[in-house]
mmCIF file of C-alpha atoms in Angstrom:
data_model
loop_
_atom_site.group_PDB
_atom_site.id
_atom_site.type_symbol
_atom_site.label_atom_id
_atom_site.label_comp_id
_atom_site.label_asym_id
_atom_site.label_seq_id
_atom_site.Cartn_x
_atom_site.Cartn_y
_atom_site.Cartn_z
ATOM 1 C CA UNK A 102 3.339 12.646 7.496
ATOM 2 C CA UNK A 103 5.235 12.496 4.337
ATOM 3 C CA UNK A 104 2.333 9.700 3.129
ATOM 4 C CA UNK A 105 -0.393 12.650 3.744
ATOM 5 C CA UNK A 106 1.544 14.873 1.820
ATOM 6 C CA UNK A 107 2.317 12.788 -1.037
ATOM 7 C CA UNK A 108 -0.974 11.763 -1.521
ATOM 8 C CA UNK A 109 -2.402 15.571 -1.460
ATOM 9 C CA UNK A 110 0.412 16.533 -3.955
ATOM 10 C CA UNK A 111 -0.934 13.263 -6.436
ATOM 11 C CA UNK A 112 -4.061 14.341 -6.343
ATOM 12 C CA UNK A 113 -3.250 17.716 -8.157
ATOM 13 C CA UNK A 114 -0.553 16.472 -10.206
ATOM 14 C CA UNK A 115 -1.434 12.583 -11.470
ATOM 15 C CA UNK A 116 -4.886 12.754 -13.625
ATOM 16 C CA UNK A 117 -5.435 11.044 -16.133
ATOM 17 C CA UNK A 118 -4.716 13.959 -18.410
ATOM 18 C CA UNK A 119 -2.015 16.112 -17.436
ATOM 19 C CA UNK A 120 -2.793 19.911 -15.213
ATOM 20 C CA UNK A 121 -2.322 22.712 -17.099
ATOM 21 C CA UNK A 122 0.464 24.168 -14.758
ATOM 22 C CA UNK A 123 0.023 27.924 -15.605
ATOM 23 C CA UNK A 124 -3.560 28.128 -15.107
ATOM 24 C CA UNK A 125 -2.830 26.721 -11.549
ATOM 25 C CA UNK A 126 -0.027 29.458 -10.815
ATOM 26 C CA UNK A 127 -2.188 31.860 -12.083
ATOM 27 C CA UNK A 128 -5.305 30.852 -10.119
ATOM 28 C CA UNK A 129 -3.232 30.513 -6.876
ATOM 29 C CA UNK A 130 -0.264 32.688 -6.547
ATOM 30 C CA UNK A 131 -1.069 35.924 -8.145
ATOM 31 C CA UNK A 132 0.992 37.530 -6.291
ATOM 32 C CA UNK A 133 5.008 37.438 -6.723
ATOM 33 C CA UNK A 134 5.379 37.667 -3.048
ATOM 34 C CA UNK A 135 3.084 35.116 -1.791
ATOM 35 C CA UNK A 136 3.828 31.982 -3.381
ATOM 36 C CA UNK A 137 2.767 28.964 -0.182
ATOM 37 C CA UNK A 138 -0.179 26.895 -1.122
ATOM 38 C CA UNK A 139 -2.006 24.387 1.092
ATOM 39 C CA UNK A 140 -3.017 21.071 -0.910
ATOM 40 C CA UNK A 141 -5.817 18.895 0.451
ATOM 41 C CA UNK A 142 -7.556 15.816 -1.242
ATOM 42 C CA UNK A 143 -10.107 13.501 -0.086
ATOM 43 C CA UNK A 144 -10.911 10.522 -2.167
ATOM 44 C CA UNK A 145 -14.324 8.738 -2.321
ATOM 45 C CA UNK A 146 -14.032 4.794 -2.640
ATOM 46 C CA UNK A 147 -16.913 2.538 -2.585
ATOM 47 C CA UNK A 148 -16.703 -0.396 -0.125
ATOM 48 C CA UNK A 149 -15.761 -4.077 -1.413
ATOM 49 C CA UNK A 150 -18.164 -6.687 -1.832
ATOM 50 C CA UNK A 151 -18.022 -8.871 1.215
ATOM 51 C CA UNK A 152 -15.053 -6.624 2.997
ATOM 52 C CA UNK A 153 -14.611 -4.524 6.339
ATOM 53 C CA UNK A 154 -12.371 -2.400 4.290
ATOM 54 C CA UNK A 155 -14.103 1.171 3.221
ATOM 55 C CA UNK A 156 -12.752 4.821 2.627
ATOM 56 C CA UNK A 157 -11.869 6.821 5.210
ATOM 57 C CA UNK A 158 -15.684 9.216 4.499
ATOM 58 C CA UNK A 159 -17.781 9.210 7.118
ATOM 59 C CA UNK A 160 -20.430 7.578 5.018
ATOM 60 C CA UNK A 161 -20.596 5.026 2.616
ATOM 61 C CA UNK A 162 -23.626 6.215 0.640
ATOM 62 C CA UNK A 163 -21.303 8.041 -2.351
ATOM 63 C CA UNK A 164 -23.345 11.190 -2.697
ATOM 64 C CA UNK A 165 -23.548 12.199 1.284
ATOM 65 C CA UNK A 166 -19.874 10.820 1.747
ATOM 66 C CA UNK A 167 -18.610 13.096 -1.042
ATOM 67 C CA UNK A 168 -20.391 15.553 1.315
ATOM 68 C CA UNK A 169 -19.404 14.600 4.338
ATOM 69 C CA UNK A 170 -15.778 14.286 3.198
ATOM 70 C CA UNK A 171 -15.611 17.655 1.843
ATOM 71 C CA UNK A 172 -16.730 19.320 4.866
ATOM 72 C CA UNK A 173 -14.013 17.442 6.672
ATOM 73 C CA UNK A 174 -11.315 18.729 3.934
ATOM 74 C CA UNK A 175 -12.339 22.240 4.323
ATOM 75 C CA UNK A 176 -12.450 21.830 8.226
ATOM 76 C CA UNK A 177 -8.388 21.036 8.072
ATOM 77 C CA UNK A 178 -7.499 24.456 6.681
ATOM 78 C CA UNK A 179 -7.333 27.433 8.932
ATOM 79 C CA UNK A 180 -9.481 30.230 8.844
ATOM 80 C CA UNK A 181 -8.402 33.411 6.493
ATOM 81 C CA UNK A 182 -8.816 35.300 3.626
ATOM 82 C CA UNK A 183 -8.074 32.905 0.129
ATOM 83 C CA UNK A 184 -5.861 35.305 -2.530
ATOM 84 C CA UNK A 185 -6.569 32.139 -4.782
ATOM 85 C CA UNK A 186 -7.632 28.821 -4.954
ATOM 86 C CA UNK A 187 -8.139 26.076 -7.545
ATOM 87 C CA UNK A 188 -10.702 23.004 -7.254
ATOM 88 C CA UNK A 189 -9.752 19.651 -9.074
ATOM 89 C CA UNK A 190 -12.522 16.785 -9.120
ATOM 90 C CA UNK A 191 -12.541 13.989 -10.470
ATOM 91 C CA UNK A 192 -14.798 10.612 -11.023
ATOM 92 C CA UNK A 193 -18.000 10.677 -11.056
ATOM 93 C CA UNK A 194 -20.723 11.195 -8.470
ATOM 94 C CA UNK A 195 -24.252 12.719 -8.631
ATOM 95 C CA UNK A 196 -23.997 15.478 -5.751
ATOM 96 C CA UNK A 197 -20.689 17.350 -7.660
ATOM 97 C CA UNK A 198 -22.716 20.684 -7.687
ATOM 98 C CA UNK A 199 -23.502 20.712 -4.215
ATOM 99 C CA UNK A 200 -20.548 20.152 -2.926
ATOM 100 C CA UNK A 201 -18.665 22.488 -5.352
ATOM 101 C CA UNK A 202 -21.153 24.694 -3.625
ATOM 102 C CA UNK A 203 -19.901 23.786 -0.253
ATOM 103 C CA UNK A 204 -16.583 25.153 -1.376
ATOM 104 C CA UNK A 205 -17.795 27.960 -2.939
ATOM 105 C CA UNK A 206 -18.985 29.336 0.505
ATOM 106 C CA UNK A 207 -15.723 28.176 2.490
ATOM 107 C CA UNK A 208 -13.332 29.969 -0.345
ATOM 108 C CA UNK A 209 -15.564 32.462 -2.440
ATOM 109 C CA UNK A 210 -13.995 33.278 -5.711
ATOM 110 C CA UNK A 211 -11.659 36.281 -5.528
ATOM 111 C CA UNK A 212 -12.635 39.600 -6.555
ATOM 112 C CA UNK A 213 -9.997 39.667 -8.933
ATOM 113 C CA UNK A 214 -10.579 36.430 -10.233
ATOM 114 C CA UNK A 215 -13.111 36.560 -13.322
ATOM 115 C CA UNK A 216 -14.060 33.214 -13.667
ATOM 116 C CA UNK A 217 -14.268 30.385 -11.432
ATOM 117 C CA UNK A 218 -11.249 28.070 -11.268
ATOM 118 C CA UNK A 219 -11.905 24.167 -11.184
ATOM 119 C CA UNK A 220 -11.004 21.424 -13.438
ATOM 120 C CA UNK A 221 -12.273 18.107 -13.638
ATOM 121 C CA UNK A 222 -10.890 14.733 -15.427
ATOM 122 C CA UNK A 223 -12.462 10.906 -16.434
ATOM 123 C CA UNK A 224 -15.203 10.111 -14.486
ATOM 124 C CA UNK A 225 -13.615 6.383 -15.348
ATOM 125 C CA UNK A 226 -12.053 7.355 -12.211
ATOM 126 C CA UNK A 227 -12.453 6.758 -8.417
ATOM 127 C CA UNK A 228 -14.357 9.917 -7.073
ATOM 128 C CA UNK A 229 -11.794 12.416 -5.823
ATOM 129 C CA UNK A 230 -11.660 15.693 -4.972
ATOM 130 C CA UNK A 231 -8.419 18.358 -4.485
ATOM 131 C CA UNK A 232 -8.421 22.471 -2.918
ATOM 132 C CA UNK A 233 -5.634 24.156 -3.771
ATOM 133 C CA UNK A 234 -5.527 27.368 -1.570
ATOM 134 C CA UNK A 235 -3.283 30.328 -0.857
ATOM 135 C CA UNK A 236 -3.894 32.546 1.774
ATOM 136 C CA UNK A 237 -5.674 29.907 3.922
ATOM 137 C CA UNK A 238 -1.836 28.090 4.632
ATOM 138 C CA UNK A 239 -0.639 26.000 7.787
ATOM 139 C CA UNK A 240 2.831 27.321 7.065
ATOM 140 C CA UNK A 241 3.187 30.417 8.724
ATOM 141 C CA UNK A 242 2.695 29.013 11.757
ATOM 142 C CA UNK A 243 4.898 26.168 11.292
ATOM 143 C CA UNK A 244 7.516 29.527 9.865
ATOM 144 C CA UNK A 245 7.253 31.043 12.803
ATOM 145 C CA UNK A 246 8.139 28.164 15.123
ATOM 146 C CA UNK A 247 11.164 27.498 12.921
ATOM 147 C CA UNK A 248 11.934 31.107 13.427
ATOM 148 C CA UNK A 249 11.370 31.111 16.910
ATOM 149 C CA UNK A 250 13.822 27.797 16.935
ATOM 150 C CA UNK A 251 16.612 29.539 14.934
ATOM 151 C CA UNK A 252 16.516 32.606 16.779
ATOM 152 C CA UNK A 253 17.374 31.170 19.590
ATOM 153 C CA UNK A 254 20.099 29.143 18.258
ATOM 154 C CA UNK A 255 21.588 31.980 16.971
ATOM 155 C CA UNK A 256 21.396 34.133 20.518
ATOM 156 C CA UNK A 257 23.255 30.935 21.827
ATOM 157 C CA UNK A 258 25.975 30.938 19.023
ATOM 158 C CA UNK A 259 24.885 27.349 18.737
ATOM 159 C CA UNK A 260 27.102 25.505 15.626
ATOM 160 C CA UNK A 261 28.017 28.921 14.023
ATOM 161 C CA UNK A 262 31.651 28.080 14.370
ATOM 162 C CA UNK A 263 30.831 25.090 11.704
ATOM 163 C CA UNK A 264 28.716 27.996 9.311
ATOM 164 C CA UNK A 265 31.567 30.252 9.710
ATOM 165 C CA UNK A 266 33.995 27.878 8.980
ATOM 166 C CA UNK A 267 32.166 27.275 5.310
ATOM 167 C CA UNK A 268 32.199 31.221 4.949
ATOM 168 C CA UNK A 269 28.623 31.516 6.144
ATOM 169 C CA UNK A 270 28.233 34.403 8.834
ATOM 170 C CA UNK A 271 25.810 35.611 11.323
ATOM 171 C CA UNK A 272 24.778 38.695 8.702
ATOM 172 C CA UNK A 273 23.742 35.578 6.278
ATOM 173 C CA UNK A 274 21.627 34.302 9.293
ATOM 174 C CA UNK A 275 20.228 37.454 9.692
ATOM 175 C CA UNK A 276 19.212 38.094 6.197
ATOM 176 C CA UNK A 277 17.290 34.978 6.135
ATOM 177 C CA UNK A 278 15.657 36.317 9.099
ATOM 178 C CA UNK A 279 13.935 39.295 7.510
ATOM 179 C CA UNK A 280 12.985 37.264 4.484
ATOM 180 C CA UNK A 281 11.166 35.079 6.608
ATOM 181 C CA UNK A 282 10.250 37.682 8.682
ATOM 182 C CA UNK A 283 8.757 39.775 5.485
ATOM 183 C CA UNK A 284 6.826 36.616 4.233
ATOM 184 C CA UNK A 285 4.729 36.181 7.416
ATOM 185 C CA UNK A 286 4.161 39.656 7.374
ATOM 186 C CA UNK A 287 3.170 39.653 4.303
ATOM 187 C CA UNK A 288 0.474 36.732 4.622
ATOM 188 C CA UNK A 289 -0.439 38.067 8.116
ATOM 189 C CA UNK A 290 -1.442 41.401 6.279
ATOM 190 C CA UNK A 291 -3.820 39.269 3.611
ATOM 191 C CA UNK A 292 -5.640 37.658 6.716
#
């Protein structure tokens, strides 16, 4: 899991020239109170010479793997209303437009978003591409499980004799609680 991650987080961060940081914030988390952003890449290699060893695209051709690999990136986020996204590609390959396209339609620009928000670098580079989204995250659910978890360790009491013994009480607990509480409901209310 942590290799996935990783890898989505170097494809927004590690260009050849560095992000401009601000632009990103501002693209993605307009909003003080929603600040969780999903981070996908896919990355376009052409096959070696003589080797069984390819990208993991559905295709090999590098225009309708691009393609293909894009659909498969957008098909990983869940389906909800985007308050902001950014598009990084990179390298070079011929069907860029369309597939910028294909994004287009799966995250339309914002309303209050006044020009579209993408960024490319060297086309010296392998072919990549990276969707930044907010709105559109995995983590709420994964927020609410945790929730769900801690809840019920609380209602058992379980290990709050080691919190309270640090000066941590269940009123700390249950502030954390209703921040957690207010982001989901938050997110749930953009969706």
């Amino acid at each position: 899991m942590n290799k996935h991650a990783a890898a989505d987080w170097l494809g927004l961060f590690l260009e050849n020239r560095s992000i401009e940081m601000s632009t990103l914030i501002t693209q993605v988390c307009p909003m003080p109170t929603a600040k969780l952003v999903d981070v996908k890449s896919v990355y376009m290699e052409k096959k070696l010479h003589g080797s069984r060893i390819c990208a993991v695209v559905p295709s090999l051709d590098p225009d309708s793997g691009a393609i293909d690999a894009t659909k498969q990136l957008l098909a990983s986020y869940s389906s909800s209303t985007s308050i902001g996204r950014h598009i990084i590609y990179r390298g070079s390959f011929s069907s860029k437009d369309k597939i910028l396209q294909t994004i287009e339609r799966t995250y339309p620009l914002p309303s209050w978003c006044l020009s579209p928000s993408t960024s490319s670098s060297l086309s010296s580079l392998p072919a990549s591409i990276t969707v930044c989204s907010n709105g559109q995250t995995n983590a709420i659910s994964l927020i609410n499980v945790f929730l769900r978890r801690a809840r019920k360790q609380l209602d058992a009491k379980a290990y709050l004799h080691w919190y309270e013994r640090y000066g941590i009480d269940t009123s700390d607990f249950m502030n954390a609680f209703e921040q957690c509480e207010q982001i989901v409901g938050e997110y749930d209310e953009l969706s």
